[in-house]
JSON list of C-alpha atoms in Angstrom, two decimals:
[
{"chain": "A", "resi": 1, "resn": "ILE", "atom": "CA", "xyz": [-12.53, -58.13, 92.41]},
{"chain": "A", "resi": 2, "resn": "LEU", "atom": "CA", "xyz": [-12.00, -59.77, 95.80]},
{"chain": "A", "resi": 3, "resn": "LEU", "atom": "CA", "xyz": [-10.44, -57.36, 98.29]},
{"chain": "A", "resi": 4, "resn": "ALA", "atom": "CA", "xyz": [-8.92, -59.11, 101.31]},
{"chain": "A", "resi": 5, "resn": "ASP", "atom": "CA", "xyz": [-7.80, -56.72, 104.07]},
{"chain": "A", "resi": 6, "resn": "ASP", "atom": "CA", "xyz": [-8.64, -56.37, 107.76]},
{"chain": "A", "resi": 7, "resn": "ASP", "atom": "CA", "xyz": [-8.48, -52.56, 107.61]},
{"chain": "A", "resi": 8, "resn": "ALA", "atom": "CA", "xyz": [-12.20, -51.71, 107.44]},
{"chain": "A", "resi": 9, "resn": "GLU", "atom": "CA", "xyz": [-11.64, -48.05, 106.59]},
{"chain": "A", "resi": 10, "resn": "LEU", "atom": "CA", "xyz": [-9.25, -48.84, 103.74]},
{"chain": "A", "resi": 11, "resn": "THR", "atom": "CA", "xyz": [-11.54, -51.58, 102.44]},
{"chain": "A", "resi": 12, "resn": "GLU", "atom": "CA", "xyz": [-14.53, -49.24, 102.36]},
{"chain": "A", "resi": 13, "resn": "MET", "atom": "CA", "xyz": [-12.57, -46.53, 100.56]},
{"chain": "A", "resi": 14, "resn": "LEU", "atom": "CA", "xyz": [-11.16, -48.92, 97.97]},
{"chain": "A", "resi": 15, "resn": "THR", "atom": "CA", "xyz": [-14.53, -50.58, 97.42]},
{"chain": "A", "resi": 16, "resn": "GLN", "atom": "CA", "xyz": [-16.12, -47.24, 96.63]},
{"chain": "A", "resi": 17, "resn": "TYR", "atom": "CA", "xyz": [-13.25, -46.15, 94.39]},
{"chain": "A", "resi": 18, "resn": "LEU", "atom": "CA", "xyz": [-13.13, -49.42, 92.47]},
{"chain": "A", "resi": 19, "resn": "ALA", "atom": "CA", "xyz": [-16.89, -49.25, 91.99]},
{"chain": "A", "resi": 20, "resn": "THR", "atom": "CA", "xyz": [-16.55, -45.82, 90.34]},
{"chain": "A", "resi": 21, "resn": "GLU", "atom": "CA", "xyz": [-13.99, -47.42, 88.01]},
{"chain": "A", "resi": 22, "resn": "GLY", "atom": "CA", "xyz": [-16.50, -50.05, 86.92]},
{"chain": "A", "resi": 23, "resn": "PHE", "atom": "CA", "xyz": [-15.47, -52.99, 89.10]},
{"chain": "A", "resi": 24, "resn": "ASP", "atom": "CA", "xyz": [-17.72, -55.21, 91.18]},
{"chain": "A", "resi": 25, "resn": "VAL", "atom": "CA", "xyz": [-16.04, -55.67, 94.55]},
{"chain": "A", "resi": 26, "resn": "ASP", "atom": "CA", "xyz": [-16.48, -58.18, 97.36]},
{"chain": "A", "resi": 27, "resn": "SER", "atom": "CA", "xyz": [-14.37, -58.09, 100.51]},
{"chain": "A", "resi": 28, "resn": "ALA", "atom": "CA", "xyz": [-12.97, -60.40, 103.16]},
{"chain": "A", "resi": 29, "resn": "PRO", "atom": "CA", "xyz": [-11.77, -59.19, 106.60]},
{"chain": "A", "resi": 30, "resn": "ASP", "atom": "CA", "xyz": [-9.53, -62.18, 107.37]},
{"chain": "A", "resi": 31, "resn": "GLY", "atom": "CA", "xyz": [-7.50, -64.87, 105.68]},
{"chain": "A", "resi": 32, "resn": "GLU", "atom": "CA", "xyz": [-9.87, -67.78, 106.16]},
{"chain": "A", "resi": 33, "resn": "THR", "atom": "CA", "xyz": [-12.80, -65.86, 104.67]},
{"chain": "A", "resi": 34, "resn": "ALA", "atom": "CA", "xyz": [-10.62, -64.67, 101.81]},
{"chain": "A", "resi": 35, "resn": "LEU", "atom": "CA", "xyz": [-9.52, -68.21, 100.98]},
{"chain": "A", "resi": 36, "resn": "ALA", "atom": "CA", "xyz": [-13.06, -69.56, 101.07]},
{"chain": "A", "resi": 37, "resn": "LYS", "atom": "CA", "xyz": [-14.37, -66.83, 98.77]},
{"chain": "A", "resi": 38, "resn": "ALA", "atom": "CA", "xyz": [-11.43, -67.08, 96.37]},
{"chain": "A", "resi": 39, "resn": "ARG", "atom": "CA", "xyz": [-11.97, -70.82, 96.01]},
{"chain": "A", "resi": 40, "resn": "SER", "atom": "CA", "xyz": [-15.44, -70.14, 94.59]},
{"chain": "A", "resi": 41, "resn": "GLY", "atom": "CA", "xyz": [-13.87, -69.18, 91.27]},
{"chain": "A", "resi": 42, "resn": "GLU", "atom": "CA", "xyz": [-16.16, -66.15, 90.93]},
{"chain": "A", "resi": 43, "resn": "PHE", "atom": "CA", "xyz": [-13.45, -63.50, 90.83]},
{"chain": "A", "resi": 44, "resn": "ASP", "atom": "CA", "xyz": [-11.26, -62.17, 88.02]},
{"chain": "A", "resi": 45, "resn": "LEU", "atom": "CA", "xyz": [-8.60, -60.85, 90.41]},
{"chain": "A", "resi": 46, "resn": "MET", "atom": "CA", "xyz": [-7.77, -60.75, 94.11]},
{"chain": "A", "resi": 47, "resn": "VAL", "atom": "CA", "xyz": [-6.12, -57.96, 96.11]},
{"chain": "A", "resi": 48, "resn": "LEU", "atom": "CA", "xyz": [-4.55, -59.64, 99.14]},
{"chain": "A", "resi": 49, "resn": "ASP", "atom": "CA", "xyz": [-3.04, -58.02, 102.22]},
{"chain": "A", "resi": 50, "resn": "VAL", "atom": "CA", "xyz": [-0.09, -59.79, 103.86]},
{"chain": "A", "resi": 51, "resn": "MET", "atom": "CA", "xyz": [-1.00, -59.13, 107.49]},
{"chain": "A", "resi": 52, "resn": "MET", "atom": "CA", "xyz": [-4.46, -60.46, 108.31]},
{"chain": "A", "resi": 53, "resn": "PRO", "atom": "CA", "xyz": [-6.01, -62.34, 111.25]},
{"chain": "A", "resi": 54, "resn": "HIS", "atom": "CA", "xyz": [-6.68, -66.11, 111.32]},
{"chain": "A", "resi": 55, "resn": "LYS", "atom": "CA", "xyz": [-4.57, -66.76, 108.22]},
{"chain": "A", "resi": 56, "resn": "ASN", "atom": "CA", "xyz": [-1.97, -64.40, 106.78]},
{"chain": "A", "resi": 57, "resn": "GLY", "atom": "CA", "xyz": [-1.76, -63.46, 103.13]},
{"chain": "A", "resi": 58, "resn": "PHE", "atom": "CA", "xyz": [1.18, -65.76, 102.42]},
{"chain": "A", "resi": 59, "resn": "ASP", "atom": "CA", "xyz": [-0.73, -68.78, 103.69]},
{"chain": "A", "resi": 60, "resn": "VAL", "atom": "CA", "xyz": [-3.77, -67.79, 101.64]},
{"chain": "A", "resi": 61, "resn": "LEU", "atom": "CA", "xyz": [-1.62, -67.37, 98.54]},
{"chain": "A", "resi": 62, "resn": "ARG", "atom": "CA", "xyz": [0.19, -70.68, 99.08]},
{"chain": "A", "resi": 63, "resn": "GLU", "atom": "CA", "xyz": [-3.05, -72.65, 99.52]},
{"chain": "A", "resi": 64, "resn": "LEU", "atom": "CA", "xyz": [-4.80, -70.90, 96.67]},
{"chain": "A", "resi": 65, "resn": "ARG", "atom": "CA", "xyz": [-1.96, -71.49, 94.22]},
{"chain": "A", "resi": 66, "resn": "ALA", "atom": "CA", "xyz": [-2.26, -75.23, 94.82]},
{"chain": "A", "resi": 67, "resn": "HIS", "atom": "CA", "xyz": [-5.37, -75.25, 92.63]},
{"chain": "A", "resi": 68, "resn": "SER", "atom": "CA", "xyz": [-6.01, -71.75, 91.24]},
{"chain": "A", "resi": 69, "resn": "LEU", "atom": "CA", "xyz": [-4.20, -69.29, 88.99]},
{"chain": "A", "resi": 70, "resn": "VAL", "atom": "CA", "xyz": [-6.50, -66.33, 89.68]},
{"chain": "A", "resi": 71, "resn": "PRO", "atom": "CA", "xyz": [-4.40, -63.15, 89.38]},
{"chain": "A", "resi": 72, "resn": "ILE", "atom": "CA", "xyz": [-3.32, -61.85, 92.79]},
{"chain": "A", "resi": 73, "resn": "ILE", "atom": "CA", "xyz": [-1.92, -58.46, 93.80]},
{"chain": "A", "resi": 74, "resn": "MET", "atom": "CA", "xyz": [-0.26, -58.48, 97.22]},
{"chain": "A", "resi": 75, "resn": "LEU", "atom": "CA", "xyz": [-0.41, -55.48, 99.57]},
{"chain": "A", "resi": 76, "resn": "THR", "atom": "CA", "xyz": [2.86, -55.18, 101.49]},
{"chain": "A", "resi": 77, "resn": "ALA", "atom": "CA", "xyz": [4.24, -52.77, 104.09]},
{"chain": "A", "resi": 78, "resn": "ARG", "atom": "CA", "xyz": [6.67, -50.07, 103.05]},
{"chain": "A", "resi": 79, "resn": "GLY", "atom": "CA", "xyz": [10.28, -51.19, 103.30]},
{"chain": "A", "resi": 80, "resn": "GLU", "atom": "CA", "xyz": [9.45, -54.87, 103.66]},
{"chain": "A", "resi": 81, "resn": "GLU", "atom": "CA", "xyz": [11.29, -56.10, 100.57]},
{"chain": "A", "resi": 82, "resn": "ALA", "atom": "CA", "xyz": [11.34, -59.63, 101.96]},
{"chain": "A", "resi": 83, "resn": "ASP", "atom": "CA", "xyz": [7.54, -59.70, 101.92]},
{"chain": "A", "resi": 84, "resn": "ARG", "atom": "CA", "xyz": [7.47, -58.70, 98.27]},
{"chain": "A", "resi": 85, "resn": "ILE", "atom": "CA", "xyz": [10.02, -61.34, 97.31]},
{"chain": "A", "resi": 86, "resn": "VAL", "atom": "CA", "xyz": [8.22, -64.08, 99.23]},
{"chain": "A", "resi": 87, "resn": "GLY", "atom": "CA", "xyz": [4.90, -63.10, 97.68]},
{"chain": "A", "resi": 88, "resn": "LEU", "atom": "CA", "xyz": [6.32, -63.29, 94.16]},
{"chain": "A", "resi": 89, "resn": "GLU", "atom": "CA", "xyz": [8.02, -66.60, 94.90]},
{"chain": "A", "resi": 90, "resn": "LEU", "atom": "CA", "xyz": [4.70, -68.04, 96.06]},
{"chain": "A", "resi": 91, "resn": "GLY", "atom": "CA", "xyz": [2.99, -67.00, 92.84]},
{"chain": "A", "resi": 92, "resn": "ALA", "atom": "CA", "xyz": [1.69, -63.45, 93.28]},
{"chain": "A", "resi": 93, "resn": "ASP", "atom": "CA", "xyz": [1.29, -61.58, 89.99]},
{"chain": "A", "resi": 94, "resn": "ASP", "atom": "CA", "xyz": [2.24, -58.19, 91.38]},
{"chain": "A", "resi": 95, "resn": "TYR", "atom": "CA", "xyz": [2.45, -56.18, 94.58]},
{"chain": "A", "resi": 96, "resn": "VAL", "atom": "CA", "xyz": [1.59, -52.68, 95.80]},
{"chain": "A", "resi": 97, "resn": "VAL", "atom": "CA", "xyz": [3.38, -51.09, 98.74]},
{"chain": "A", "resi": 98, "resn": "LYS", "atom": "CA", "xyz": [1.39, -49.43, 101.52]},
{"chain": "A", "resi": 99, "resn": "PRO", "atom": "CA", "xyz": [0.58, -46.60, 101.71]},
{"chain": "A", "resi": 100, "resn": "PHE", "atom": "CA", "xyz": [-0.51, -46.40, 98.08]},
{"chain": "A", "resi": 101, "resn": "SER", "atom": "CA", "xyz": [-2.93, -44.42, 95.97]},
{"chain": "A", "resi": 102, "resn": "ALA", "atom": "CA", "xyz": [-6.16, -46.01, 94.81]},
{"chain": "A", "resi": 103, "resn": "ARG", "atom": "CA", "xyz": [-5.29, -44.76, 91.34]},
{"chain": "A", "resi": 104, "resn": "GLU", "atom": "CA", "xyz": [-2.06, -46.79, 91.38]},
{"chain": "A", "resi": 105, "resn": "LEU", "atom": "CA", "xyz": [-3.92, -49.93, 92.46]},
{"chain": "A", "resi": 106, "resn": "VAL", "atom": "CA", "xyz": [-6.45, -49.51, 89.65]},
{"chain": "A", "resi": 107, "resn": "ALA", "atom": "CA", "xyz": [-3.60, -49.11, 87.15]},
{"chain": "A", "resi": 108, "resn": "ARG", "atom": "CA", "xyz": [-2.04, -52.38, 88.38]},
{"chain": "A", "resi": 109, "resn": "ILE", "atom": "CA", "xyz": [-5.40, -54.16, 88.23]},
{"chain": "A", "resi": 110, "resn": "ARG", "atom": "CA", "xyz": [-6.08, -53.00, 84.68]},
{"chain": "A", "resi": 111, "resn": "ALA", "atom": "CA", "xyz": [-2.56, -53.95, 83.58]},
{"chain": "A", "resi": 112, "resn": "ILE", "atom": "CA", "xyz": [-3.00, -57.49, 84.84]},
{"chain": "A", "resi": 113, "resn": "LEU", "atom": "CA", "xyz": [-6.45, -57.90, 83.35]},
{"chain": "A", "resi": 114, "resn": "ARG", "atom": "CA", "xyz": [-5.18, -56.63, 79.98]},
{"chain": "A", "resi": 115, "resn": "ARG", "atom": "CA", "xyz": [-2.70, -59.50, 79.91]},
{"chain": "A", "resi": 116, "resn": "ALA", "atom": "CA", "xyz": [-5.51, -61.78, 78.80]},
{"chain": "A", "resi": 117, "resn": "GLY", "atom": "CA", "xyz": [-5.36, -59.96, 75.44]},
{"chain": "A", "resi": 118, "resn": "PRO", "atom": "CA", "xyz": [-2.58, -59.38, 72.89]},
{"chain": "A", "resi": 119, "resn": "ILE", "atom": "CA", "xyz": [0.83, -58.19, 74.03]},
{"chain": "A", "resi": 120, "resn": "ASN", "atom": "CA", "xyz": [1.15, -54.39, 73.86]},
{"chain": "A", "resi": 121, "resn": "GLY", "atom": "CA", "xyz": [1.96, -53.15, 70.41]},
{"chain": "A", "resi": 122, "resn": "ILE", "atom": "CA", "xyz": [1.02, -56.38, 68.63]},
{"chain": "A", "resi": 123, "resn": "PRO", "atom": "CA", "xyz": [-2.47, -56.30, 67.05]},
{"chain": "A", "resi": 124, "resn": "GLY", "atom": "CA", "xyz": [-4.52, -59.38, 67.73]},
{"chain": "A", "resi": 125, "resn": "ASN", "atom": "CA", "xyz": [-5.19, -60.12, 64.08]},
{"chain": "A", "resi": 126, "resn": "GLU", "atom": "CA", "xyz": [-1.45, -60.24, 63.36]},
{"chain": "A", "resi": 127, "resn": "ALA", "atom": "CA", "xyz": [-0.35, -62.32, 66.33]},
{"chain": "A", "resi": 128, "resn": "PRO", "atom": "CA", "xyz": [0.31, -65.99, 65.59]},
{"chain": "A", "resi": 129, "resn": "GLN", "atom": "CA", "xyz": [-1.88, -68.45, 67.44]},
{"chain": "A", "resi": 130, "resn": "THR", "atom": "CA", "xyz": [0.97, -70.80, 68.28]},
{"chain": "A", "resi": 131, "resn": "LEU", "atom": "CA", "xyz": [4.59, -70.05, 69.19]},
{"chain": "A", "resi": 132, "resn": "THR", "atom": "CA", "xyz": [6.80, -73.13, 69.02]},
{"chain": "A", "resi": 133, "resn": "PHE", "atom": "CA", "xyz": [10.47, -73.36, 69.99]},
{"chain": "A", "resi": 134, "resn": "GLY", "atom": "CA", "xyz": [11.86, -76.85, 70.38]},
{"chain": "A", "resi": 135, "resn": "ASP", "atom": "CA", "xyz": [9.90, -78.66, 73.09]},
{"chain": "A", "resi": 136, "resn": "LEU", "atom": "CA", "xyz": [7.94, -75.54, 74.08]},
{"chain": "A", "resi": 137, "resn": "GLU", "atom": "CA", "xyz": [4.54, -74.59, 72.65]},
{"chain": "A", "resi": 138, "resn": "MET", "atom": "CA", "xyz": [2.56, -71.48, 73.52]},
{"chain": "A", "resi": 139, "resn": "HIS", "atom": "CA", "xyz": [-1.04, -71.28, 72.31]},
{"chain": "A", "resi": 140, "resn": "THR", "atom": "CA", "xyz": [-1.89, -67.59, 72.43]},
{"chain": "A", "resi": 141, "resn": "GLY", "atom": "CA", "xyz": [-5.59, -68.06, 71.81]},
{"chain": "A", "resi": 142, "resn": "THR", "atom": "CA", "xyz": [-6.11, -70.22, 74.89]},
{"chain": "A", "resi": 143, "resn": "ARG", "atom": "CA", "xyz": [-3.06, -68.93, 76.81]},
{"chain": "A", "resi": 144, "resn": "ARG", "atom": "CA", "xyz": [-1.83, -72.50, 77.30]},
{"chain": "A", "resi": 145, "resn": "VAL", "atom": "CA", "xyz": [1.81, -73.52, 77.51]},
{"chain": "A", "resi": 146, "resn": "LEU", "atom": "CA", "xyz": [3.08, -77.05, 76.82]},
{"chain": "A", "resi": 147, "resn": "CYS", "atom": "CA", "xyz": [6.60, -78.23, 77.57]},
{"chain": "A", "resi": 148, "resn": "SER", "atom": "CA", "xyz": [7.53, -81.65, 76.15]},
{"chain": "A", "resi": 149, "resn": "GLY", "atom": "CA", "xyz": [3.84, -82.17, 75.53]},
{"chain": "A", "resi": 150, "resn": "GLN", "atom": "CA", "xyz": [2.87, -81.54, 79.15]},
{"chain": "A", "resi": 151, "resn": "PRO", "atom": "CA", "xyz": [0.79, -78.51, 80.24]},
{"chain": "A", "resi": 152, "resn": "VAL", "atom": "CA", "xyz": [2.60, -76.00, 82.44]},
{"chain": "A", "resi": 153, "resn": "ALA", "atom": "CA", "xyz": [0.52, -74.07, 84.97]},
{"chain": "A", "resi": 154, "resn": "MET", "atom": "CA", "xyz": [1.60, -70.45, 85.24]},
{"chain": "A", "resi": 155, "resn": "THR", "atom": "CA", "xyz": [0.22, -67.17, 86.45]},
{"chain": "A", "resi": 156, "resn": "SER", "atom": "CA", "xyz": [-0.99, -64.44, 84.12]},
{"chain": "A", "resi": 157, "resn": "THR", "atom": "CA", "xyz": [2.19, -62.47, 84.71]},
{"chain": "A", "resi": 158, "resn": "GLU", "atom": "CA", "xyz": [4.48, -65.44, 84.10]},
{"chain": "A", "resi": 159, "resn": "TYR", "atom": "CA", "xyz": [2.66, -66.13, 80.85]},
{"chain": "A", "resi": 160, "resn": "SER", "atom": "CA", "xyz": [3.03, -62.52, 79.72]},
{"chain": "A", "resi": 161, "resn": "VAL", "atom": "CA", "xyz": [6.75, -62.43, 80.51]},
{"chain": "A", "resi": 162, "resn": "LEU", "atom": "CA", "xyz": [7.29, -65.69, 78.63]},
{"chain": "A", "resi": 163, "resn": "GLU", "atom": "CA", "xyz": [5.26, -64.51, 75.63]},
{"chain": "A", "resi": 164, "resn": "VAL", "atom": "CA", "xyz": [7.38, -61.38, 75.22]},
{"chain": "A", "resi": 165, "resn": "LEU", "atom": "CA", "xyz": [10.58, -63.45, 75.46]},
{"chain": "A", "resi": 166, "resn": "LEU", "atom": "CA", "xyz": [9.30, -65.98, 72.92]},
{"chain": "A", "resi": 167, "resn": "ARG", "atom": "CA", "xyz": [8.28, -63.30, 70.45]},
{"chain": "A", "resi": 168, "resn": "GLU", "atom": "CA", "xyz": [11.84, -61.99, 70.67]},
{"chain": "A", "resi": 169, "resn": "ALA", "atom": "CA", "xyz": [13.49, -65.43, 70.90]},
{"chain": "A", "resi": 170, "resn": "GLY", "atom": "CA", "xyz": [17.21, -65.30, 70.22]},
{"chain": "A", "resi": 171, "resn": "GLN", "atom": "CA", "xyz": [17.32, -61.59, 71.02]},
{"chain": "A", "resi": 172, "resn": "ALA", "atom": "CA", "xyz": [18.08, -59.92, 74.34]},
{"chain": "A", "resi": 173, "resn": "VAL", "atom": "CA", "xyz": [15.10, -58.07, 75.80]},
{"chain": "A", "resi": 174, "resn": "SER", "atom": "CA", "xyz": [15.93, -55.27, 78.21]},
{"chain": "A", "resi": 175, "resn": "LYS", "atom": "CA", "xyz": [14.31, -55.27, 81.62]},
{"chain": "A", "resi": 176, "resn": "THR", "atom": "CA", "xyz": [12.80, -51.89, 80.82]},
{"chain": "A", "resi": 177, "resn": "GLU", "atom": "CA", "xyz": [11.08, -53.20, 77.69]},
{"chain": "A", "resi": 178, "resn": "LEU", "atom": "CA", "xyz": [10.05, -56.43, 79.37]},
{"chain": "A", "resi": 179, "resn": "SER", "atom": "CA", "xyz": [8.46, -54.55, 82.26]},
{"chain": "A", "resi": 180, "resn": "GLU", "atom": "CA", "xyz": [6.52, -52.23, 79.96]},
{"chain": "A", "resi": 181, "resn": "ARG", "atom": "CA", "xyz": [5.30, -54.98, 77.63]},
{"chain": "A", "resi": 182, "resn": "ALA", "atom": "CA", "xyz": [4.64, -57.78, 80.11]},
{"chain": "A", "resi": 183, "resn": "LEU", "atom": "CA", "xyz": [3.84, -55.97, 83.36]},
{"chain": "A", "resi": 184, "resn": "GLY", "atom": "CA", "xyz": [2.30, -52.89, 81.77]},
{"chain": "A", "resi": 185, "resn": "ARG", "atom": "CA", "xyz": [4.39, -50.41, 83.77]},
{"chain": "A", "resi": 186, "resn": "LYS", "atom": "CA", "xyz": [7.76, -48.69, 83.78]},
{"chain": "A", "resi": 187, "resn": "LEU", "atom": "CA", "xyz": [10.59, -50.43, 85.60]},
{"chain": "A", "resi": 188, "resn": "THR", "atom": "CA", "xyz": [11.57, -48.79, 88.88]},
{"chain": "A", "resi": 189, "resn": "ARG", "atom": "CA", "xyz": [15.05, -48.85, 90.33]},
{"chain": "A", "resi": 190, "resn": "TYR", "atom": "CA", "xyz": [14.57, -51.46, 93.06]},
{"chain": "A", "resi": 191, "resn": "ASP", "atom": "CA", "xyz": [11.80, -53.52, 91.45]},
{"chain": "A", "resi": 192, "resn": "ARG", "atom": "CA", "xyz": [12.66, -57.23, 91.67]},
{"chain": "A", "resi": 193, "resn": "SER", "atom": "CA", "xyz": [9.41, -58.45, 90.13]},
{"chain": "A", "resi": 194, "resn": "LEU", "atom": "CA", "xyz": [10.82, -59.43, 86.75]},
{"chain": "A", "resi": 195, "resn": "ASP", "atom": "CA", "xyz": [13.71, -61.32, 88.29]},
{"chain": "A", "resi": 196, "resn": "MET", "atom": "CA", "xyz": [11.33, -63.34, 90.46]},
{"chain": "A", "resi": 197, "resn": "HIS", "atom": "CA", "xyz": [8.96, -64.12, 87.58]},
{"chain": "A", "resi": 198, "resn": "VAL", "atom": "CA", "xyz": [11.84, -65.25, 85.37]},
{"chain": "A", "resi": 199, "resn": "SER", "atom": "CA", "xyz": [13.17, -67.39, 88.22]},
{"chain": "A", "resi": 200, "resn": "SER", "atom": "CA", "xyz": [9.76, -69.04, 88.52]},
{"chain": "A", "resi": 201, "resn": "LEU", "atom": "CA", "xyz": [9.62, -69.66, 84.75]},
{"chain": "A", "resi": 202, "resn": "ARG", "atom": "CA", "xyz": [13.05, -71.29, 84.82]},
{"chain": "A", "resi": 203, "resn": "ARG", "atom": "CA", "xyz": [11.95, -73.57, 87.63]},
{"chain": "A", "resi": 204, "resn": "LYS", "atom": "CA", "xyz": [8.72, -74.58, 85.90]},
{"chain": "A", "resi": 205, "resn": "LEU", "atom": "CA", "xyz": [10.16, -75.06, 82.39]},
{"chain": "A", "resi": 206, "resn": "GLY", "atom": "CA", "xyz": [13.56, -76.48, 83.30]},
{"chain": "A", "resi": 207, "resn": "ALA", "atom": "CA", "xyz": [16.60, -76.46, 81.02]},
{"chain": "A", "resi": 208, "resn": "LEU", "atom": "CA", "xyz": [16.67, -77.36, 77.34]},
{"chain": "A", "resi": 209, "resn": "SER", "atom": "CA", "xyz": [17.18, -80.99, 76.34]},
{"chain": "A", "resi": 210, "resn": "GLY", "atom": "CA", "xyz": [20.92, -80.44, 75.94]},
{"chain": "A", "resi": 211, "resn": "GLY", "atom": "CA", "xyz": [21.20, -78.91, 79.38]},
{"chain": "A", "resi": 212, "resn": "GLU", "atom": "CA", "xyz": [21.51, -75.35, 78.10]},
{"chain": "A", "resi": 213, "resn": "GLU", "atom": "CA", "xyz": [19.72, -72.64, 80.04]},
{"chain": "A", "resi": 214, "resn": "ARG", "atom": "CA", "xyz": [16.32, -71.91, 78.49]},
{"chain": "A", "resi": 215, "resn": "ILE", "atom": "CA", "xyz": [16.12, -68.28, 79.59]},
{"chain": "A", "resi": 216, "resn": "LYS", "atom": "CA", "xyz": [19.51, -66.62, 79.71]},
{"chain": "A", "resi": 217, "resn": "THR", "atom": "CA", "xyz": [20.50, -63.58, 81.72]},
{"chain": "A", "resi": 218, "resn": "VAL", "atom": "CA", "xyz": [22.20, -61.01, 79.51]},
{"chain": "A", "resi": 219, "resn": "ARG", "atom": "CA", "xyz": [24.31, -59.07, 81.97]},
{"chain": "A", "resi": 220, "resn": "GLY", "atom": "CA", "xyz": [23.62, -55.38, 81.99]},
{"chain": "A", "resi": 221, "resn": "VAL", "atom": "CA", "xyz": [20.68, -55.76, 79.61]},
{"chain": "A", "resi": 222, "resn": "GLY", "atom": "CA", "xyz": [17.95, -58.21, 80.55]},
{"chain": "A", "resi": 223, "resn": "TYR", "atom": "CA", "xyz": [16.88, -61.67, 79.43]},
{"chain": "A", "resi": 224, "resn": "GLN", "atom": "CA", "xyz": [16.91, -63.81, 76.30]},
{"chain": "A", "resi": 225, "resn": "TYR", "atom": "CA", "xyz": [15.01, -66.96, 75.38]},
{"chain": "A", "resi": 226, "resn": "THR", "atom": "CA", "xyz": [17.46, -69.38, 73.80]},
{"chain": "A", "resi": 227, "resn": "ARG", "atom": "CA", "xyz": [16.60, -70.13, 70.19]},
{"chain": "A", "resi": 228, "resn": "LEU", "atom": "CA", "xyz": [18.43, -73.21, 68.92]}
]
C-alpha cells in the first residue's frame, strides 16, 4: 500500500495499523514523491490525500490515471462534497472522509482488493468466463472489457459496477444492491459514488449502436444495463 499524506502523525499511525492487518506500507509526504513512487508499479493500492504540498492529490490522480489503473482511495475533508465528486470524476475508486477510523479505511481497502475476485455471492467455479452483450465483451478471468473490439481501460470499481449490471442485464439493480455487491459496503444517504462511476462508464462505453442508452437510470430504483 502506498500512503500519500503530509500529516506525519497520521501517516505513522496508519502505517502501524495497516502493518498489524498484514499490509506492507510505504509512504510519501508530498504529491511529487507520491507520483514518482506510484509510477513504479510496485503497489496494489494507493491511499491519496487531497491537500498535499508541491502537487495536490487531484493533480497526482489526474497524471497517474493517464497511464495507470492502480486502485486509489482519496482522503477528503469533512463536508467537502465537491472534492469527493472531483476525485471520482478523475478516476478514484473510492474516498474516505477525514476524520476517519483506521478500521474503516482497512475495510475500504479490503473491499477494493476483493474486487479482483468473483462478485459477492457468485462462486468462482460457477461464474462464466465471458459476458457478451451486443458489442460489449467482459472477460472475467482477465478482467478485460472490449467494446466494438477495442479494449476499454477502467478502474477496479468501474469494472465491478459494470460486472454486476451485466450479470443482471435487462433487470433493474437497486443502488443498495449495487453498492453492496460492487463496492462492498452499504449505501449511505448522501453517497454519490455509484452515480459518478456509472457516469464514467457511460462516457467510456458510449451509447448502443442504435443510439439507445447503454446503462439506463431506473427512477427511484437504480440502474439497468440494456439487453437488446
